[in-house]
Amino acid sequence: MMSVQRNALLLIACLVWGVAGFIILRIALMAYPPYATPLNALLSLVAFCVFQMLVFGRLVRKHTDRISSNIEE
């Protein structure tokens, strides 16, 4: 079985999620201009914060804890 160090695994996960986030941001920025109003910007910010707290933040903590608690180095 191939072995990867914890820090390298966390770095790989960080890079993968960073690329995915960049792609989503790029798509959103291309689609958003026709709908750019202060109210829509505020609603987008609220939706982002809710998603961060309830979904993404928990997912990151769960996987970081799982990788960090791996006994094998």
Coordinates of C-alpha atoms in Angstrom, one line a residue:
M1 CA 0.0 0.0 0.0
M2 CA 1.2 3.5 -0.9
S3 CA 1.9 5.8 2.1
V4 CA 1.5 9.5 2.1
Q5 CA 2.6 11.8 5.0
R6 CA -0.2 13.6 6.8
N7 CA 1.0 17.1 5.9
A8 CA 1.3 16.1 2.2
L9 CA -2.2 14.7 2.3
L10 CA -3.5 17.9 3.9
L11 CA -1.7 20.0 1.3
I12 CA -3.1 17.9 -1.5
A13 CA -6.6 18.3 -0.1
C14 CA -6.1 22.0 0.2
L15 CA -5.0 22.3 -3.4
V16 CA -7.9 20.3 -4.7
W17 CA -10.5 22.3 -2.7
G18 CA -8.7 25.5 -3.7
V19 CA -9.0 24.7 -7.4
A20 CA -12.6 23.6 -7.0
G21 CA -13.4 26.9 -5.2
F22 CA -11.6 28.9 -7.9
I23 CA -13.7 27.2 -10.6
I24 CA -17.0 27.9 -8.7
L25 CA -15.9 31.5 -8.1
R26 CA -15.1 32.0 -11.8
I27 CA -18.4 30.6 -12.9
A28 CA -20.3 32.8 -10.4
L29 CA -18.4 35.9 -11.5
M30 CA -19.2 35.3 -15.1
A31 CA -22.9 34.7 -14.4
Y32 CA -23.4 37.4 -11.8
P33 CA -23.2 40.8 -13.6
P34 CA -26.8 40.9 -14.9
Y35 CA -28.0 40.4 -11.4
A36 CA -25.6 42.7 -9.6
T37 CA -27.6 44.7 -7.1
P38 CA -26.9 45.6 -3.5
L39 CA -29.7 43.3 -2.3
N40 CA -28.4 40.4 -4.4
A41 CA -24.9 40.9 -3.1
L42 CA -26.1 40.9 0.5
L43 CA -28.1 37.7 -0.2
S44 CA -25.1 36.1 -1.8
L45 CA -23.0 36.9 1.2
V46 CA -25.6 35.5 3.6
A47 CA -25.9 32.3 1.5
F48 CA -22.1 31.9 1.5
C49 CA -21.8 32.4 5.3
V50 CA -24.5 29.8 5.9
F51 CA -22.9 27.3 3.6
Q52 CA -19.5 27.9 5.2
M53 CA -20.8 27.4 8.7
L54 CA -23.2 24.5 8.2
V55 CA -21.6 22.5 5.4
F56 CA -18.1 23.4 4.3
G57 CA -16.6 24.2 7.7
R58 CA -17.9 21.0 9.2
L59 CA -16.6 19.0 6.3
V60 CA -13.1 20.5 6.6
R61 CA -12.9 19.9 10.3
K62 CA -14.2 16.3 9.9
H63 CA -11.6 15.4 7.2
T64 CA -8.8 17.3 8.8
D65 CA -9.4 15.4 12.1
R66 CA -9.6 12.1 10.2
I67 CA -6.3 12.8 8.4
S68 CA -4.6 14.1 11.6
S69 CA -5.7 11.2 13.7
N70 CA -4.2 8.6 11.3
I71 CA -1.7 6.6 13.3
E72 CA 0.5 5.8 10.3
E73 CA 2.9 8.5 9.3

